[in-house]
Every structure is written in structure tokens, then in C-alpha cells.
Tab-separated table of C-alpha atoms and ligand atoms in Angstrom:
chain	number	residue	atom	x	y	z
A	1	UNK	CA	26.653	-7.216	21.252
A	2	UNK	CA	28.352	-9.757	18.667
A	3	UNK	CA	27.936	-8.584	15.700
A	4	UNK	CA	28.745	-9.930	12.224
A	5	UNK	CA	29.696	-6.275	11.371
A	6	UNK	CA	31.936	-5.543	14.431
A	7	UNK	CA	35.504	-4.839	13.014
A	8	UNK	CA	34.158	-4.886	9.694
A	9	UNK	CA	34.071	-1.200	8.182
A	10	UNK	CA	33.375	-2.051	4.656
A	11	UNK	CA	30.720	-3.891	5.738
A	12	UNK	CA	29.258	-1.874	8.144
A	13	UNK	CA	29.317	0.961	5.295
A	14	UNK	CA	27.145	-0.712	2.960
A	15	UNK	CA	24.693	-1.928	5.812
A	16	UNK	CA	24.494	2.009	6.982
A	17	UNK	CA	23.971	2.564	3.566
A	18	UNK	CA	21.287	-0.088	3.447
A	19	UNK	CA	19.795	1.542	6.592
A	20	UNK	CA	19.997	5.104	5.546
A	21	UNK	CA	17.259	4.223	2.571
A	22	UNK	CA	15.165	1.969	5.039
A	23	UNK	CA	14.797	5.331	6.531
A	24	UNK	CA	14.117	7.432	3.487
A	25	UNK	CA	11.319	4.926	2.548
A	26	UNK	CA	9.584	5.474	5.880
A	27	UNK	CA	9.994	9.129	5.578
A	28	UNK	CA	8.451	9.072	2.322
A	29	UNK	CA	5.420	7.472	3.259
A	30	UNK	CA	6.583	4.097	1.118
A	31	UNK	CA	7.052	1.653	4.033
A	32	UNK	CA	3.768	0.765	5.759
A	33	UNK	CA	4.394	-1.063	8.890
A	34	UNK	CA	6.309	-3.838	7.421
A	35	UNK	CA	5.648	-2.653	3.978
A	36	UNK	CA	9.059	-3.284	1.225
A	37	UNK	CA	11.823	-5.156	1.437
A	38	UNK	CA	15.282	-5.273	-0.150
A	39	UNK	CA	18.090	-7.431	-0.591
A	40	UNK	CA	21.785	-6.453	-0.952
A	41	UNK	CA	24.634	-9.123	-2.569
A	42	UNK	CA	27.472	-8.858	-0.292
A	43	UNK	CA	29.917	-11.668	-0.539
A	44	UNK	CA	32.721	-8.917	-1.998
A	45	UNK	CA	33.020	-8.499	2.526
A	46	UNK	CA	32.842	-11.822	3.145
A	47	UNK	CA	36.437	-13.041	4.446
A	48	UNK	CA	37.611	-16.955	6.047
A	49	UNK	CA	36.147	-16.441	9.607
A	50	UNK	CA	31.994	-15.553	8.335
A	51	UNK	CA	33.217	-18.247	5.991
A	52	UNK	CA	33.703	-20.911	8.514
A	53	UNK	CA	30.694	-18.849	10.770
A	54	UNK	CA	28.044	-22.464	11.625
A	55	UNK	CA	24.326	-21.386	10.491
A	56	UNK	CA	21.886	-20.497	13.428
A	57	UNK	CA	18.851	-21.915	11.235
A	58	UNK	CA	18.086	-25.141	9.286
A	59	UNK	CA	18.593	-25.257	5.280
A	60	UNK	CA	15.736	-23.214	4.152
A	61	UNK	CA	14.323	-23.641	0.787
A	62	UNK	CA	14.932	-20.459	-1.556
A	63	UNK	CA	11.786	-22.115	-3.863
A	64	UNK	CA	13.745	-21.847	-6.799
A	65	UNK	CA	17.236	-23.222	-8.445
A	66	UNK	CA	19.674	-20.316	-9.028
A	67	UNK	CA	23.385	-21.422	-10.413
A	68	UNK	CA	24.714	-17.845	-10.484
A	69	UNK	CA	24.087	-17.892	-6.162
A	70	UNK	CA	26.625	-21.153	-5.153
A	71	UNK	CA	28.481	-19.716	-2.136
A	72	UNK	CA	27.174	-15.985	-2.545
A	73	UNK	CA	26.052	-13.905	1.016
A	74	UNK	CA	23.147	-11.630	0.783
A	75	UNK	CA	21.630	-9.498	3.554
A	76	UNK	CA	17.482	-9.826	3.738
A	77	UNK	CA	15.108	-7.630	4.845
A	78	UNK	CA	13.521	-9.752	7.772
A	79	UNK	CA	9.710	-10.613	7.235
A	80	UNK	CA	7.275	-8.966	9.325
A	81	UNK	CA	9.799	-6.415	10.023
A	82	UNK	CA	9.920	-2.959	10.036
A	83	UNK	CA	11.309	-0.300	7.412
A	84	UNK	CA	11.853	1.865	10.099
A	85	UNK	CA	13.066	-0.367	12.803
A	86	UNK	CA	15.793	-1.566	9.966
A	87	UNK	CA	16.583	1.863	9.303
A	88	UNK	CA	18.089	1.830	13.256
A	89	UNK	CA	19.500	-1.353	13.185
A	90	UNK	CA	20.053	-3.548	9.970
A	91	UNK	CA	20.833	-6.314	11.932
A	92	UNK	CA	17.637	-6.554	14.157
A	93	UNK	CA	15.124	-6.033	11.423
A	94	UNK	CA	16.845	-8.513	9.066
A	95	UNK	CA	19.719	-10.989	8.410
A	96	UNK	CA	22.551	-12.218	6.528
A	97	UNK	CA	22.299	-15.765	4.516
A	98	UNK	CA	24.077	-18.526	2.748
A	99	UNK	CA	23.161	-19.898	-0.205
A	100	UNK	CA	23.936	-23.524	-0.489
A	101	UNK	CA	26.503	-25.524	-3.123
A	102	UNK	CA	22.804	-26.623	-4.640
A	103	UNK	CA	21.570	-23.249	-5.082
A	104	UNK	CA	18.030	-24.080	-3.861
A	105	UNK	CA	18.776	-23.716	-0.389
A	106	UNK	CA	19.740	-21.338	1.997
A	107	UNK	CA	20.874	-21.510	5.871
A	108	UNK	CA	20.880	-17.718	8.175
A	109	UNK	CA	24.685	-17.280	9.544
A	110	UNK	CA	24.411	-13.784	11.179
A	111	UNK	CA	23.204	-12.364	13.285
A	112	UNK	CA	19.755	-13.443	14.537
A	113	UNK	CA	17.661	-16.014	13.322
A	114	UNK	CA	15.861	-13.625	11.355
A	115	UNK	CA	13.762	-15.435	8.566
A	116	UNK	CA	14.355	-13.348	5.246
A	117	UNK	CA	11.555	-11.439	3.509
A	118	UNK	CA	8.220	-13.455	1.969
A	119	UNK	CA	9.630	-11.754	-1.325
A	120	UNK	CA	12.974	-13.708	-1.048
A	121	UNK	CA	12.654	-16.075	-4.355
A	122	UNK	CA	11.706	-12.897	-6.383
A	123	UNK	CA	14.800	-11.073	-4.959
A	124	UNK	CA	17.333	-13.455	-5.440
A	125	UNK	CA	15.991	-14.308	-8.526
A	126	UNK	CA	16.963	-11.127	-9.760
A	127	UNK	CA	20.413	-11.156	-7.887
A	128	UNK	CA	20.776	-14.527	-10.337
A	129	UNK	CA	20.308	-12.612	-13.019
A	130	UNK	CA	22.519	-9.809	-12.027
A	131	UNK	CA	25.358	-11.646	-11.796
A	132	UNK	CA	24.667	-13.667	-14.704
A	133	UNK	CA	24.667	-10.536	-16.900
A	134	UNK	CA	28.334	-8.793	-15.392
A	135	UNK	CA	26.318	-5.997	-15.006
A	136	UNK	CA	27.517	-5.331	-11.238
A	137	UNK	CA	24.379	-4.620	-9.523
A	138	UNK	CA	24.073	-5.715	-5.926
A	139	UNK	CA	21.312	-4.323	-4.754
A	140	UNK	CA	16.704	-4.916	-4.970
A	141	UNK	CA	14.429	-2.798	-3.817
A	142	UNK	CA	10.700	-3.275	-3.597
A	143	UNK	CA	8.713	-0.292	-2.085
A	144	UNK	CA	5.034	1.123	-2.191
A	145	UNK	CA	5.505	4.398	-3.496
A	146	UNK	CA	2.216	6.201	-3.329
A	147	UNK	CA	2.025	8.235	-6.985
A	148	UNK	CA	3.470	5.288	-8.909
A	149	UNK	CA	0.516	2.811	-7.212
A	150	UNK	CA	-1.726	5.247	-7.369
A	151	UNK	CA	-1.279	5.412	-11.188
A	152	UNK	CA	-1.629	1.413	-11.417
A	153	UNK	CA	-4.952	1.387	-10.354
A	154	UNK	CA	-5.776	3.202	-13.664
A	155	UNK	CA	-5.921	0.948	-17.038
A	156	UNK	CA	-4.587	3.971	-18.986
A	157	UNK	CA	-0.955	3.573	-17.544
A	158	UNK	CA	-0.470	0.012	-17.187
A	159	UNK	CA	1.180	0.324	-20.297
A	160	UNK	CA	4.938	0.411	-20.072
A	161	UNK	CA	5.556	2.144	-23.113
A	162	UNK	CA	2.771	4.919	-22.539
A	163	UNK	CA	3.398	5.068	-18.967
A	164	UNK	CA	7.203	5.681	-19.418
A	165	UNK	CA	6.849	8.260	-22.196
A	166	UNK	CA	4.229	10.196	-19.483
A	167	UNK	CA	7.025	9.997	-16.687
A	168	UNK	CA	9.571	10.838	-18.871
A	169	UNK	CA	8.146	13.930	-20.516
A	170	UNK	CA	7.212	15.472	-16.705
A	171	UNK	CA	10.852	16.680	-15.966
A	172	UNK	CA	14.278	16.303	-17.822
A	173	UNK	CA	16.131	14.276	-14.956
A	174	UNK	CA	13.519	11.556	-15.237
A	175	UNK	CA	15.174	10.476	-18.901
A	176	UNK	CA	18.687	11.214	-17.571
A	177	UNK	CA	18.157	9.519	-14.637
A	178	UNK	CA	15.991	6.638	-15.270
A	179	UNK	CA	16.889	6.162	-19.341
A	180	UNK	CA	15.252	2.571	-19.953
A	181	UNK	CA	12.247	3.887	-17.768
A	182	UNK	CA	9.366	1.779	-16.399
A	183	UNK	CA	8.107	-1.216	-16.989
A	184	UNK	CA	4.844	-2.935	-15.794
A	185	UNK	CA	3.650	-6.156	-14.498
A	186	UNK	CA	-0.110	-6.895	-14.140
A	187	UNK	CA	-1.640	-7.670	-10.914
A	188	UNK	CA	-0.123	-11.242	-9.076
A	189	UNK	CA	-0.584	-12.236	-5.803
A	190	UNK	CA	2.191	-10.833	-3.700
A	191	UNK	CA	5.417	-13.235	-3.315
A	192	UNK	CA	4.049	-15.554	-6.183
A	193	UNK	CA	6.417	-17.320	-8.356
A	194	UNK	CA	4.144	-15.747	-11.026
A	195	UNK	CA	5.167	-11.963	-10.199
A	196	UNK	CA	8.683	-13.166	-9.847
A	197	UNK	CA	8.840	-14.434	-13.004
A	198	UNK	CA	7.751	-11.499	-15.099
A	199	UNK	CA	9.213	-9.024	-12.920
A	200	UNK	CA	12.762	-11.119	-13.470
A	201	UNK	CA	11.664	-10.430	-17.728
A	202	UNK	CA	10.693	-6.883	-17.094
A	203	UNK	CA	14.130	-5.554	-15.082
A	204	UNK	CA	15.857	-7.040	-18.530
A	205	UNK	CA	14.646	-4.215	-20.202
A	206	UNK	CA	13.672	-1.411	-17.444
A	207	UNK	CA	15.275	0.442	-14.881
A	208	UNK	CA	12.504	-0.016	-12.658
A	209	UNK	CA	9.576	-2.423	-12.576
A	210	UNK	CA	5.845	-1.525	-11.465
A	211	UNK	CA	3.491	-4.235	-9.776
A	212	UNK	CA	0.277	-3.153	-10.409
A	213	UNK	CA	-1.929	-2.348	-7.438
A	214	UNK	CA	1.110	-3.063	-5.424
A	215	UNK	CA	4.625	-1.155	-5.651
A	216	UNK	CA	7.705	-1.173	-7.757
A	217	UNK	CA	11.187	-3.209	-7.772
A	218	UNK	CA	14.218	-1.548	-8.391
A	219	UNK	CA	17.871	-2.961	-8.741
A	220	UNK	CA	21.075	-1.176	-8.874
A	221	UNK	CA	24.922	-1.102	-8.128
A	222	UNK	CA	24.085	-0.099	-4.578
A	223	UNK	CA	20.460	0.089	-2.418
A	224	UNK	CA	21.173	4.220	-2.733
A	225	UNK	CA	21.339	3.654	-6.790
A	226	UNK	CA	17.973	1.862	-6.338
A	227	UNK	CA	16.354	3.920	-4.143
A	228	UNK	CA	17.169	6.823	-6.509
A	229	UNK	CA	16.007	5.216	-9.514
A	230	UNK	CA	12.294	4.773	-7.282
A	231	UNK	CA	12.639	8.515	-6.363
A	232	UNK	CA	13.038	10.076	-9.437
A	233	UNK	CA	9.852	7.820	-11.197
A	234	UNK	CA	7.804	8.983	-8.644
A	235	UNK	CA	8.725	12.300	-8.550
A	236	UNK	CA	7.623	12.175	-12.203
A	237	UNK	CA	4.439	10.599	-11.081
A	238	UNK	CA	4.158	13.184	-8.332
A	239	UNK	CA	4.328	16.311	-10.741
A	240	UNK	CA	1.566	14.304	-13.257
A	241	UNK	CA	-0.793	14.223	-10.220
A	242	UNK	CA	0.098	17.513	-8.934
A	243	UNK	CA	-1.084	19.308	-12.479
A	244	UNK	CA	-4.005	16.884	-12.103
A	245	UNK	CA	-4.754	18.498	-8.223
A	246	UNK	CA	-4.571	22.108	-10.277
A	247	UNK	CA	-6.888	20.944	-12.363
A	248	UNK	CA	-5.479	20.283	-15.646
A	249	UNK	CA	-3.574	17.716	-17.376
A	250	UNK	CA	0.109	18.390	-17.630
A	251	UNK	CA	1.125	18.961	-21.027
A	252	UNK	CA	5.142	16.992	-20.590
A	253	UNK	CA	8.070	17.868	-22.701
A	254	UNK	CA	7.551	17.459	-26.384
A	255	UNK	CA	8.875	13.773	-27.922
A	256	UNK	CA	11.517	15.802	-29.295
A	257	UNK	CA	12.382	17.267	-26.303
A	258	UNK	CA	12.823	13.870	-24.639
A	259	UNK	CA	14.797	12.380	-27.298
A	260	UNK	CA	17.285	15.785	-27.570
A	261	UNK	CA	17.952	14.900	-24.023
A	262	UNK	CA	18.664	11.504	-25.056
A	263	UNK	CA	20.799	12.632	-27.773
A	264	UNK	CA	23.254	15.314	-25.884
A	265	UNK	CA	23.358	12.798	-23.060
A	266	UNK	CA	24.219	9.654	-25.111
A	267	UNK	CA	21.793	7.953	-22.569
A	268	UNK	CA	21.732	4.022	-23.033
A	269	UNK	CA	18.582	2.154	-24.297
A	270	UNK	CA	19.554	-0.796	-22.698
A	271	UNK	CA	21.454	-2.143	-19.428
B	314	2HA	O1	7.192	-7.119	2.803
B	314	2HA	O2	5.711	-5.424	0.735
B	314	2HA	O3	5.136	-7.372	-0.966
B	314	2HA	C1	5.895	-6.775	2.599
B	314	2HA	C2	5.643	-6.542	1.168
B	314	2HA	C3	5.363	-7.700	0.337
B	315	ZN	ZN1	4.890	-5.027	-1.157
């Protein structure tokens, strides 16, 4: 079949990359029918012939104005689609767009009209930002992953301070993995300009960003940097409930602990 990716390694690579997580989040239990969706910046691939490609869809409204965006590609999770059908083929489960010289507006080039996930002005929202900042990331991630929800529904860790210093203090890696840790966003109604917003204010300052009652976004270099980042949270939040199943409350590393780790390390505080 003609596809976008067809004599395109480098491409190809980071959509197989893109693919290998879809499947990790299924695995995991963190992709619900067509729970999650992701985004992943890739106009470094794009050469004169995608380019000059027409678009197979009208000019979509993103919902919001992002300058940073003029001319940039992105691949998109499809809506309604599967985790686990994307994890087989990227390019049936989702599609590659165009964002238009306004920067509201988008138009699908490749390779089915695949309309991009409900989540789309949140994600690109933080691609704005991403570029905006030189930081290099390329890649959002939003997932349900089960311990890290779980803990949401509970008023005593929607704090992101005390819920960070929790995760952190479960297992060294968490800190040396995840250094500016977790921050949370209080319940909005799924693909709201409201959640975007204050999830775009909490990935400023945290490596990872909880919705309460909902799931967590994640942004990174590359969709495997992202998808690590998720892990290693919620393996923190998976020990925490695990001491809880044995009955007790797990004591974590001592603050001093924690912040010897941050010491050796020379872990950043901030992106
Ligand atoms: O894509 O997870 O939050 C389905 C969702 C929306
Ligand atoms: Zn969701």
C-alpha cells in the first residue's frame, strides 16, 4: 500500500518507535479500548515531495492559535482508535497533519483521512510550548495508568508537592528518573480547553502531569522518553499500593535520602 513512510527509514523508525509504546500501554493495562493518545512532532523527516503532498481532508480547526506550529508535521493518534490496533500499524489507527501558515488550522496529508485525537488542542498546545522553550521534546503522551488514577481519586494526593515527595521516596530511580516529579490538575471534563490550559502550566514545572480521576500527560524528546517517565511514576505508585495490599503503609526513603540522591546525581529542578 502507499504509504507516507515507504522509502522513508528515519521515519518509519520513529513511527515503530511510536508503535512499540502503543503496545506497551495495552500490555500494561493503560489503554482501554480507545483509551490515550499521543502526538509526536515530526517535521525534522519531512522533505520537498510530503511538502508538496495535497491534503485528503478540509482545513480543520486546531481550537486554538499556536505561532510556534506554522508549517510543523505531527503524527496523531486517530480518535476512536485503538492503542493496540496503532501498536500494529501507526498509520491505520492514526495520521499525519499540517498545520496551517495561521496556526489555527490544520489539514490531514497522509495517509488516511484519519481525524486526529479529541485531545488534539491540549497536545499541540504543549508541542507549542515545546518548541517555544528549545527544549527539544517531540513527543505527548496521555495514558490511564491504573496506580497513578487510582491515587487521584483520594484528596490526600492531589497535592503535587505531597504526592511527588510519596512517589519519590518509594524507590531511588523514581528521583533519578523523574527529578521535577508530578504535578496535578483537578478534575476537567476530558478534551476541555480548561484541562489544556493548566496541564500546558503544570508540564512547565513537572516531568509528568496527573488529571485527576482521569490519567497522566507526559512529554519528552521521544514517545519512549515519555512512556518511561509514565512507567517509572507508576511503578512508584505501584510499590505505595502494594505495601498498602500487605497491610501497612510504606515507610519511603528518608527526605535526606531523597535529596542525597539529588545531590550525587546533580539532578535538575527544572526543565
Ligand atoms: O482518547 O483517553 O482522554 C481517549 C482519551 C481521552
Ligand atoms: Zn483519557
Amino acid at each position: 500500500m502507499k504509504s507516507i513512510l515507504n522509502n522513508r527509514p528515519a521515519l518509519k523508525a520513529a513511527l515503530d518507535e511510536v508503535a512499540e509504546v502503543a503496545g506497551y500501554l495495552w500490555q500494561k493495562g493503560w489503554a482501554e479500548r480507545n483509551g490515550g493518545n499521543l502526538t509526536l512532532n515530526i517535521t525534522e523527516f519531512i522533505d520537498d515531495e510530503i511538502k508538496a503532498m495535497p491534503a485528503i481532508s478540509g482545513v480543520l480547526p486546531i481550537g486554538v492559535t499556536l505561532p510556534n506550529l506554522k508549517g510543523c508535521y505531527f503524527y496523531c493518534k486517530g480518535t476512536g482508535k485503538r492503542m493496540r490496533d496503532l501498536a500494529r500499524d501507526p498509520m491505520a489507527a492514526g495520521s499525519v497533519v499540517r498545520i496551517l501558515d495561521d496556526c489555527a488550522s490544520y489539514e490531514i496529508i497522509a495517509d488516511l483521512p484519519v481525524m486526529p485525537t479529541s485531545e488534539l488542542p491540549s497536545h499541540l498546545s504543549l508541542q507549542d510550548y515545546m518548541l517555544g522553550c528549545g527544549c527539544g521534546y517531540k513527543a505527548t503522551l496521555h495514558t490511564h495508568p491504573i496506580e497513578l488514577v487510582a491515587m487521584s481519586h483520594s484528596k490526600e494526593y492531589l497535592d503535587s508537592e505531597r504526592l511527588t515527595q510519596i512517589l519519590w521516596s518509594m524507590i531511588p530511580e523514581t528521583l533519578a528518573f523523574a527529578p521535577l516529579g508530578i504535578g496535578v490538575v483537578p478534575y476537567a471534563l476530558p478534551s476541555s480547553v480548561e484541562l489544556a490550559d493548566a496541564t500546558l502550566e503544570q508540564i512547565k514545572r513537572y516531568d509528568v502531569v496527573l488529571w485527576e480521576k482521569h490519567g497522566t500527560v507526559a512529554v519528552g524528546p521521544d514517545m519512549m522518553e515519555a512512556f518511561d517517565q509514565t512507567d517509572v511514576l507508576n511503578k512508584a505508585a505501584n510499590i505505595f499500593m502494594t505495601a498498602k495490599n500487605f497491610g501497612f503503609t510504606a515507610e519511603g526513603m528518608t527526605p535526606e535520602s531523597v535529596q542525597e540522591i539529588r545531590t550525587v546525581f546533580n539532578l535538575p529542578t527544572h526543565r
